[in-house]
């Protein structure tokens, strides 16, 4: 079969035999794929630098029965700064596992790849609170997967603004403070968190980090985003438990 040439981000690497790696790669046209990188753990191997974790590379792949084989690979970008802190590395692992779980296989995944690259860049540059990056990825990913919350107004009375709102984590609808009280629910979003929630889910990709949020509102947004994402995942993420020990 003809080789496939595609850019891709290495989400996971698993050692196989003495010097081989099995890679999980997120690509724009093929979605999430598995590929064997033979001999890539040897320092002098031509695949060594381009097949590492979080490497964004150009791959030449040979299709096989169960997975691809990496024939060639050249680095496009490496996020060296991610490993500068255990918090950043743990968050990157969590985002990558979520992307591997939710991104399609054998289908286009350009938006998923662009979002993850954007978030890894923000971790790498260390200019943004890691909790902001985490919330952005969780909410935007769930929205891309068809679980976007109903963000326009209160489900019951139609109120658009207010000092506090309740986000139903299972159903994804909003209730204003008055309607939440009538339903016996405690509000989990303040004004700032609701603004950020709407911004993250609805704006253009290039503007997704272009918002400011107070410490108090970020705390509420972080909890809501995490719980919303975990509620709609089919299975728990292995990276989650460790992430919570370093980034509460």
PDB file of C-alpha atoms in Angstrom:
ATOM      1  CA  UNK A   1       0.000   0.000   0.000  1.00  0.00           C
ATOM      2  CA  UNK A   2       1.074   3.575  -0.663  1.00  0.00           C
ATOM      3  CA  UNK A   3       2.667   5.442   2.265  1.00  0.00           C
ATOM      4  CA  UNK A   4       0.662   8.170   3.963  1.00  0.00           C
ATOM      5  CA  UNK A   5       2.278  11.534   4.665  1.00  0.00           C
ATOM      6  CA  UNK A   6       0.697  13.484   7.521  1.00  0.00           C
ATOM      7  CA  UNK A   7       1.547  15.834  10.361  1.00  0.00           C
ATOM      8  CA  UNK A   8       0.746  14.456  13.788  1.00  0.00           C
ATOM      9  CA  UNK A   9       1.172  14.971  17.516  1.00  0.00           C
ATOM     10  CA  UNK A  10       2.475  12.102  19.633  1.00  0.00           C
ATOM     11  CA  UNK A  11      -0.029  11.633  22.476  1.00  0.00           C
ATOM     12  CA  UNK A  12       1.507   8.502  23.968  1.00  0.00           C
ATOM     13  CA  UNK A  13       4.576   6.326  23.544  1.00  0.00           C
ATOM     14  CA  UNK A  14       4.837   2.740  24.753  1.00  0.00           C
ATOM     15  CA  UNK A  15       8.144   0.885  24.782  1.00  0.00           C
ATOM     16  CA  UNK A  16       8.056  -2.342  22.794  1.00  0.00           C
ATOM     17  CA  UNK A  17      10.873  -4.887  22.682  1.00  0.00           C
ATOM     18  CA  UNK A  18      14.338  -3.438  23.225  1.00  0.00           C
ATOM     19  CA  UNK A  19      14.322  -0.261  21.167  1.00  0.00           C
ATOM     20  CA  UNK A  20      10.907   0.038  19.496  1.00  0.00           C
ATOM     21  CA  UNK A  21       7.993   2.281  20.383  1.00  0.00           C
ATOM     22  CA  UNK A  22       4.268   2.050  19.744  1.00  0.00           C
ATOM     23  CA  UNK A  23       2.979   5.577  19.249  1.00  0.00           C
ATOM     24  CA  UNK A  24      -0.503   7.010  19.627  1.00  0.00           C
ATOM     25  CA  UNK A  25      -0.660   9.926  17.205  1.00  0.00           C
ATOM     26  CA  UNK A  26      -3.338  12.579  16.666  1.00  0.00           C
ATOM     27  CA  UNK A  27      -3.483  13.566  12.995  1.00  0.00           C
ATOM     28  CA  UNK A  28      -5.674  16.123  11.185  1.00  0.00           C
ATOM     29  CA  UNK A  29      -7.116  13.763   8.564  1.00  0.00           C
ATOM     30  CA  UNK A  30      -6.895  10.280  10.118  1.00  0.00           C
ATOM     31  CA  UNK A  31      -7.799  11.166  13.691  1.00  0.00           C
ATOM     32  CA  UNK A  32      -6.146   9.047  16.376  1.00  0.00           C
ATOM     33  CA  UNK A  33      -3.931   6.283  15.005  1.00  0.00           C
ATOM     34  CA  UNK A  34      -1.389   3.763  16.312  1.00  0.00           C
ATOM     35  CA  UNK A  35       2.013   3.414  14.668  1.00  0.00           C
ATOM     36  CA  UNK A  36       5.102   1.296  15.295  1.00  0.00           C
ATOM     37  CA  UNK A  37       8.379   3.228  15.319  1.00  0.00           C
ATOM     38  CA  UNK A  38      11.000   0.532  15.026  1.00  0.00           C
ATOM     39  CA  UNK A  39      14.385   1.253  16.597  1.00  0.00           C
ATOM     40  CA  UNK A  40      13.252   4.760  17.586  1.00  0.00           C
ATOM     41  CA  UNK A  41      14.601   4.454  21.147  1.00  0.00           C
ATOM     42  CA  UNK A  42      18.175   4.275  19.875  1.00  0.00           C
ATOM     43  CA  UNK A  43      19.876   7.667  20.077  1.00  0.00           C
ATOM     44  CA  UNK A  44      21.400   7.370  16.614  1.00  0.00           C
ATOM     45  CA  UNK A  45      18.170   6.214  14.980  1.00  0.00           C
ATOM     46  CA  UNK A  46      16.735   8.721  12.489  1.00  0.00           C
ATOM     47  CA  UNK A  47      13.313   8.449  14.182  1.00  0.00           C
ATOM     48  CA  UNK A  48      14.535   9.148  17.711  1.00  0.00           C
ATOM     49  CA  UNK A  49      13.910  12.904  17.994  1.00  0.00           C
ATOM     50  CA  UNK A  50      10.658  13.052  16.019  1.00  0.00           C
ATOM     51  CA  UNK A  51       8.794  10.245  17.802  1.00  0.00           C
ATOM     52  CA  UNK A  52       8.988  11.421  21.400  1.00  0.00           C
ATOM     53  CA  UNK A  53       6.057  12.342  23.604  1.00  0.00           C
ATOM     54  CA  UNK A  54       4.429  15.675  22.627  1.00  0.00           C
ATOM     55  CA  UNK A  55       6.477  15.895  19.432  1.00  0.00           C
ATOM     56  CA  UNK A  56       4.580  17.493  16.568  1.00  0.00           C
ATOM     57  CA  UNK A  57       6.154  15.905  13.494  1.00  0.00           C
ATOM     58  CA  UNK A  58       5.680  15.162   9.821  1.00  0.00           C
ATOM     59  CA  UNK A  59       5.260  11.395   9.461  1.00  0.00           C
ATOM     60  CA  UNK A  60       5.594   9.041   6.523  1.00  0.00           C
ATOM     61  CA  UNK A  61       3.442   6.060   7.488  1.00  0.00           C
ATOM     62  CA  UNK A  62       3.065   2.642   5.903  1.00  0.00           C
ATOM     63  CA  UNK A  63      -0.418   1.161   6.495  1.00  0.00           C
ATOM     64  CA  UNK A  64      -0.541  -2.299   8.064  1.00  0.00           C
ATOM     65  CA  UNK A  65      -3.171  -4.766   9.198  1.00  0.00           C
ATOM     66  CA  UNK A  66      -3.462  -3.481  12.778  1.00  0.00           C
ATOM     67  CA  UNK A  67      -1.433  -0.282  12.794  1.00  0.00           C
ATOM     68  CA  UNK A  68       0.828   1.914  10.743  1.00  0.00           C
ATOM     69  CA  UNK A  69       4.617   1.708  10.627  1.00  0.00           C
ATOM     70  CA  UNK A  70       6.652   4.909  10.759  1.00  0.00           C
ATOM     71  CA  UNK A  71       8.995   4.945   7.775  1.00  0.00           C
ATOM     72  CA  UNK A  72      10.224   8.530   8.205  1.00  0.00           C
ATOM     73  CA  UNK A  73       9.590  11.378  10.624  1.00  0.00           C
ATOM     74  CA  UNK A  74      10.817  14.958  10.882  1.00  0.00           C
ATOM     75  CA  UNK A  75      10.206  17.368  13.752  1.00  0.00           C
ATOM     76  CA  UNK A  76       7.925  20.361  13.225  1.00  0.00           C
ATOM     77  CA  UNK A  77       7.759  21.464  16.866  1.00  0.00           C
ATOM     78  CA  UNK A  78       8.813  20.118  20.256  1.00  0.00           C
ATOM     79  CA  UNK A  79       7.341  21.546  23.454  1.00  0.00           C
ATOM     80  CA  UNK A  80      10.471  21.403  25.602  1.00  0.00           C
ATOM     81  CA  UNK A  81       9.044  23.754  28.229  1.00  0.00           C
ATOM     82  CA  UNK A  82       6.313  21.310  29.234  1.00  0.00           C
ATOM     83  CA  UNK A  83       8.771  19.201  31.224  1.00  0.00           C
ATOM     84  CA  UNK A  84      10.011  22.234  33.163  1.00  0.00           C
ATOM     85  CA  UNK A  85       7.459  21.577  35.910  1.00  0.00           C
ATOM     86  CA  UNK A  86       5.694  18.497  37.180  1.00  0.00           C
ATOM     87  CA  UNK A  87       2.418  20.430  37.135  1.00  0.00           C
ATOM     88  CA  UNK A  88       2.786  21.308  33.455  1.00  0.00           C
ATOM     89  CA  UNK A  89       3.834  17.793  32.517  1.00  0.00           C
ATOM     90  CA  UNK A  90       0.943  16.257  34.448  1.00  0.00           C
ATOM     91  CA  UNK A  91      -1.557  18.586  32.805  1.00  0.00           C
ATOM     92  CA  UNK A  92      -0.163  17.819  29.344  1.00  0.00           C
ATOM     93  CA  UNK A  93      -0.534  14.090  30.036  1.00  0.00           C
ATOM     94  CA  UNK A  94      -4.141  14.620  31.152  1.00  0.00           C
ATOM     95  CA  UNK A  95      -5.038  16.689  28.082  1.00  0.00           C
ATOM     96  CA  UNK A  96      -3.397  14.170  25.768  1.00  0.00           C
ATOM     97  CA  UNK A  97      -5.229  11.238  27.334  1.00  0.00           C
ATOM     98  CA  UNK A  98      -8.527  13.072  27.039  1.00  0.00           C
ATOM     99  CA  UNK A  99      -7.779  13.883  23.397  1.00  0.00           C
ATOM    100  CA  UNK A 100      -6.897  10.256  22.679  1.00  0.00           C
ATOM    101  CA  UNK A 101     -10.145   9.151  24.320  1.00  0.00           C
ATOM    102  CA  UNK A 102     -12.484  11.632  22.640  1.00  0.00           C
ATOM    103  CA  UNK A 103     -10.941  12.305  19.221  1.00  0.00           C
ATOM    104  CA  UNK A 104     -12.247  10.227  16.307  1.00  0.00           C
ATOM    105  CA  UNK A 105     -10.381   7.327  14.723  1.00  0.00           C
ATOM    106  CA  UNK A 106     -10.240   7.200  10.934  1.00  0.00           C
ATOM    107  CA  UNK A 107     -11.944  10.580  10.616  1.00  0.00           C
ATOM    108  CA  UNK A 108     -10.950  14.227  10.364  1.00  0.00           C
ATOM    109  CA  UNK A 109      -9.728  15.700  13.654  1.00  0.00           C
ATOM    110  CA  UNK A 110      -8.300  19.075  12.650  1.00  0.00           C
ATOM    111  CA  UNK A 111     -10.166  21.028  15.320  1.00  0.00           C
ATOM    112  CA  UNK A 112      -9.173  18.588  18.065  1.00  0.00           C
ATOM    113  CA  UNK A 113      -5.523  18.726  16.999  1.00  0.00           C
ATOM    114  CA  UNK A 114      -5.512  22.522  16.767  1.00  0.00           C
ATOM    115  CA  UNK A 115      -7.001  22.878  20.243  1.00  0.00           C
ATOM    116  CA  UNK A 116      -4.506  20.498  21.842  1.00  0.00           C
ATOM    117  CA  UNK A 117      -1.543  22.143  20.101  1.00  0.00           C
ATOM    118  CA  UNK A 118      -2.778  25.520  21.300  1.00  0.00           C
ATOM    119  CA  UNK A 119      -3.057  24.289  24.900  1.00  0.00           C
ATOM    120  CA  UNK A 120       0.354  22.605  24.839  1.00  0.00           C
ATOM    121  CA  UNK A 121       1.837  25.832  23.525  1.00  0.00           C
ATOM    122  CA  UNK A 122       0.309  27.744  26.438  1.00  0.00           C
ATOM    123  CA  UNK A 123       1.737  25.226  28.929  1.00  0.00           C
ATOM    124  CA  UNK A 124       5.100  25.400  27.189  1.00  0.00           C
ATOM    125  CA  UNK A 125       5.248  29.205  27.366  1.00  0.00           C
ATOM    126  CA  UNK A 126       4.246  29.306  31.060  1.00  0.00           C
ATOM    127  CA  UNK A 127       2.321  32.570  30.625  1.00  0.00           C
ATOM    128  CA  UNK A 128      -1.137  31.386  31.632  1.00  0.00           C
ATOM    129  CA  UNK A 129      -2.531  29.826  34.794  1.00  0.00           C
ATOM    130  CA  UNK A 130      -2.602  26.062  34.277  1.00  0.00           C
ATOM    131  CA  UNK A 131      -6.133  25.934  35.652  1.00  0.00           C
ATOM    132  CA  UNK A 132      -7.263  28.248  32.838  1.00  0.00           C
ATOM    133  CA  UNK A 133      -5.662  25.983  30.232  1.00  0.00           C
ATOM    134  CA  UNK A 134      -7.264  22.925  31.800  1.00  0.00           C
ATOM    135  CA  UNK A 135     -10.747  24.490  31.885  1.00  0.00           C
ATOM    136  CA  UNK A 136     -10.428  25.743  28.308  1.00  0.00           C
ATOM    137  CA  UNK A 137      -9.505  22.307  27.025  1.00  0.00           C
ATOM    138  CA  UNK A 138     -12.175  20.472  29.012  1.00  0.00           C
ATOM    139  CA  UNK A 139     -15.030  22.755  27.988  1.00  0.00           C
ATOM    140  CA  UNK A 140     -13.996  23.226  24.362  1.00  0.00           C
ATOM    141  CA  UNK A 141     -13.329  19.519  23.854  1.00  0.00           C
ATOM    142  CA  UNK A 142     -16.716  18.538  25.262  1.00  0.00           C
ATOM    143  CA  UNK A 143     -18.354  21.159  23.050  1.00  0.00           C
ATOM    144  CA  UNK A 144     -16.592  19.810  19.958  1.00  0.00           C
ATOM    145  CA  UNK A 145     -17.770  16.298  20.877  1.00  0.00           C
ATOM    146  CA  UNK A 146     -21.415  17.334  20.920  1.00  0.00           C
ATOM    147  CA  UNK A 147     -21.786  18.080  24.645  1.00  0.00           C
ATOM    148  CA  UNK A 148     -21.830  21.877  24.501  1.00  0.00           C
ATOM    149  CA  UNK A 149     -23.850  23.222  27.430  1.00  0.00           C
ATOM    150  CA  UNK A 150     -26.957  25.318  26.744  1.00  0.00           C
ATOM    151  CA  UNK A 151     -25.387  28.701  27.436  1.00  0.00           C
ATOM    152  CA  UNK A 152     -27.876  31.290  26.241  1.00  0.00           C
ATOM    153  CA  UNK A 153     -30.106  31.727  29.255  1.00  0.00           C
ATOM    154  CA  UNK A 154     -31.856  30.159  32.221  1.00  0.00           C
ATOM    155  CA  UNK A 155     -33.835  27.157  31.080  1.00  0.00           C
ATOM    156  CA  UNK A 156     -36.888  28.042  33.152  1.00  0.00           C
ATOM    157  CA  UNK A 157     -37.265  31.834  33.038  1.00  0.00           C
ATOM    158  CA  UNK A 158     -34.995  32.938  30.185  1.00  0.00           C
ATOM    159  CA  UNK A 159     -32.745  35.191  32.283  1.00  0.00           C
ATOM    160  CA  UNK A 160     -29.456  35.936  30.519  1.00  0.00           C
ATOM    161  CA  UNK A 161     -27.513  37.714  33.265  1.00  0.00           C
ATOM    162  CA  UNK A 162     -27.282  37.452  37.024  1.00  0.00           C
ATOM    163  CA  UNK A 163     -24.870  37.312  39.920  1.00  0.00           C
ATOM    164  CA  UNK A 164     -25.028  33.500  40.089  1.00  0.00           C
ATOM    165  CA  UNK A 165     -26.132  30.575  37.928  1.00  0.00           C
ATOM    166  CA  UNK A 166     -26.355  26.810  38.248  1.00  0.00           C
ATOM    167  CA  UNK A 167     -24.900  24.602  35.498  1.00  0.00           C
ATOM    168  CA  UNK A 168     -26.491  21.167  35.429  1.00  0.00           C
ATOM    169  CA  UNK A 169     -23.518  18.861  34.877  1.00  0.00           C
ATOM    170  CA  UNK A 170     -25.570  16.007  33.437  1.00  0.00           C
ATOM    171  CA  UNK A 171     -28.059  17.855  31.237  1.00  0.00           C
ATOM    172  CA  UNK A 172     -25.929  20.898  30.420  1.00  0.00           C
ATOM    173  CA  UNK A 173     -28.578  23.576  31.018  1.00  0.00           C
ATOM    174  CA  UNK A 174     -28.410  26.761  33.071  1.00  0.00           C
ATOM    175  CA  UNK A 175     -30.643  27.925  35.904  1.00  0.00           C
ATOM    176  CA  UNK A 176     -30.548  31.436  37.349  1.00  0.00           C
ATOM    177  CA  UNK A 177     -30.239  31.827  41.106  1.00  0.00           C
ATOM    178  CA  UNK A 178     -34.000  32.108  41.656  1.00  0.00           C
ATOM    179  CA  UNK A 179     -34.875  29.110  39.509  1.00  0.00           C
ATOM    180  CA  UNK A 180     -32.023  27.092  40.993  1.00  0.00           C
ATOM    181  CA  UNK A 181     -33.357  27.783  44.492  1.00  0.00           C
ATOM    182  CA  UNK A 182     -36.837  26.664  43.434  1.00  0.00           C
ATOM    183  CA  UNK A 183     -35.316  23.442  42.071  1.00  0.00           C
ATOM    184  CA  UNK A 184     -33.308  22.873  45.252  1.00  0.00           C
ATOM    185  CA  UNK A 185     -29.952  23.444  43.522  1.00  0.00           C
ATOM    186  CA  UNK A 186     -26.946  25.454  44.724  1.00  0.00           C
ATOM    187  CA  UNK A 187     -25.373  27.804  42.175  1.00  0.00           C
ATOM    188  CA  UNK A 188     -21.931  26.702  40.981  1.00  0.00           C
ATOM    189  CA  UNK A 189     -21.108  29.679  38.718  1.00  0.00           C
ATOM    190  CA  UNK A 190     -20.730  33.369  39.469  1.00  0.00           C
ATOM    191  CA  UNK A 191     -20.908  36.159  36.890  1.00  0.00           C
ATOM    192  CA  UNK A 192     -17.256  35.891  35.906  1.00  0.00           C
ATOM    193  CA  UNK A 193     -17.294  32.112  35.585  1.00  0.00           C
ATOM    194  CA  UNK A 194     -20.419  32.230  33.406  1.00  0.00           C
ATOM    195  CA  UNK A 195     -18.832  34.836  31.110  1.00  0.00           C
ATOM    196  CA  UNK A 196     -15.711  32.654  30.757  1.00  0.00           C
ATOM    197  CA  UNK A 197     -17.823  29.561  30.122  1.00  0.00           C
ATOM    198  CA  UNK A 198     -19.660  31.274  27.271  1.00  0.00           C
ATOM    199  CA  UNK A 199     -16.430  32.678  25.872  1.00  0.00           C
ATOM    200  CA  UNK A 200     -14.594  29.341  25.857  1.00  0.00           C
ATOM    201  CA  UNK A 201     -17.409  27.415  24.201  1.00  0.00           C
ATOM    202  CA  UNK A 202     -18.451  29.975  21.590  1.00  0.00           C
ATOM    203  CA  UNK A 203     -15.558  32.145  20.380  1.00  0.00           C
ATOM    204  CA  UNK A 204     -13.269  31.579  17.420  1.00  0.00           C
ATOM    205  CA  UNK A 205     -10.288  29.291  18.045  1.00  0.00           C
ATOM    206  CA  UNK A 206      -7.782  32.155  17.830  1.00  0.00           C
ATOM    207  CA  UNK A 207      -9.499  34.079  20.635  1.00  0.00           C
ATOM    208  CA  UNK A 208     -10.113  31.196  23.012  1.00  0.00           C
ATOM    209  CA  UNK A 209      -7.591  32.398  25.625  1.00  0.00           C
ATOM    210  CA  UNK A 210      -8.461  36.080  25.213  1.00  0.00           C
ATOM    211  CA  UNK A 211     -10.352  36.576  28.456  1.00  0.00           C
ATOM    212  CA  UNK A 212      -9.593  37.640  32.009  1.00  0.00           C
ATOM    213  CA  UNK A 213     -11.016  36.023  35.122  1.00  0.00           C
ATOM    214  CA  UNK A 214     -10.663  36.657  38.849  1.00  0.00           C
ATOM    215  CA  UNK A 215      -9.207  34.099  41.217  1.00  0.00           C
ATOM    216  CA  UNK A 216     -12.595  33.424  42.788  1.00  0.00           C
ATOM    217  CA  UNK A 217     -14.377  32.998  39.464  1.00  0.00           C
ATOM    218  CA  UNK A 218     -11.585  30.760  38.154  1.00  0.00           C
ATOM    219  CA  UNK A 219     -12.024  28.450  41.139  1.00  0.00           C
ATOM    220  CA  UNK A 220     -15.716  28.026  40.280  1.00  0.00           C
ATOM    221  CA  UNK A 221     -15.012  27.645  36.550  1.00  0.00           C
ATOM    222  CA  UNK A 222     -12.313  25.022  37.193  1.00  0.00           C
ATOM    223  CA  UNK A 223     -14.579  22.854  39.300  1.00  0.00           C
ATOM    224  CA  UNK A 224     -17.518  23.116  36.891  1.00  0.00           C
ATOM    225  CA  UNK A 225     -15.397  22.430  33.796  1.00  0.00           C
ATOM    226  CA  UNK A 226     -13.717  19.394  35.331  1.00  0.00           C
ATOM    227  CA  UNK A 227     -16.919  17.891  36.674  1.00  0.00           C
ATOM    228  CA  UNK A 228     -18.745  18.535  33.411  1.00  0.00           C
ATOM    229  CA  UNK A 229     -16.038  16.793  31.366  1.00  0.00           C
ATOM    230  CA  UNK A 230     -15.700  13.821  33.707  1.00  0.00           C
ATOM    231  CA  UNK A 231     -19.485  13.397  33.820  1.00  0.00           C
ATOM    232  CA  UNK A 232     -19.613  12.868  30.058  1.00  0.00           C
ATOM    233  CA  UNK A 233     -16.540  10.666  29.649  1.00  0.00           C
ATOM    234  CA  UNK A 234     -17.207   6.968  29.079  1.00  0.00           C
ATOM    235  CA  UNK A 235     -14.308   5.886  31.283  1.00  0.00           C
ATOM    236  CA  UNK A 236     -12.026   7.428  33.926  1.00  0.00           C
ATOM    237  CA  UNK A 237      -8.672   8.822  32.844  1.00  0.00           C
ATOM    238  CA  UNK A 238      -5.566   7.229  34.337  1.00  0.00           C
ATOM    239  CA  UNK A 239      -3.764  10.575  34.390  1.00  0.00           C
ATOM    240  CA  UNK A 240      -6.488  12.320  36.390  1.00  0.00           C
ATOM    241  CA  UNK A 241      -5.667  10.990  39.859  1.00  0.00           C
ATOM    242  CA  UNK A 242      -2.004  12.029  39.680  1.00  0.00           C
ATOM    243  CA  UNK A 243      -2.872  15.426  38.193  1.00  0.00           C
ATOM    244  CA  UNK A 244      -5.075  16.161  41.220  1.00  0.00           C
ATOM    245  CA  UNK A 245      -2.151  15.556  43.566  1.00  0.00           C
ATOM    246  CA  UNK A 246      -0.075  18.289  41.929  1.00  0.00           C
ATOM    247  CA  UNK A 247      -2.769  20.655  40.572  1.00  0.00           C
ATOM    248  CA  UNK A 248      -5.704  20.576  43.045  1.00  0.00           C
TER     249      UNK A 248
END
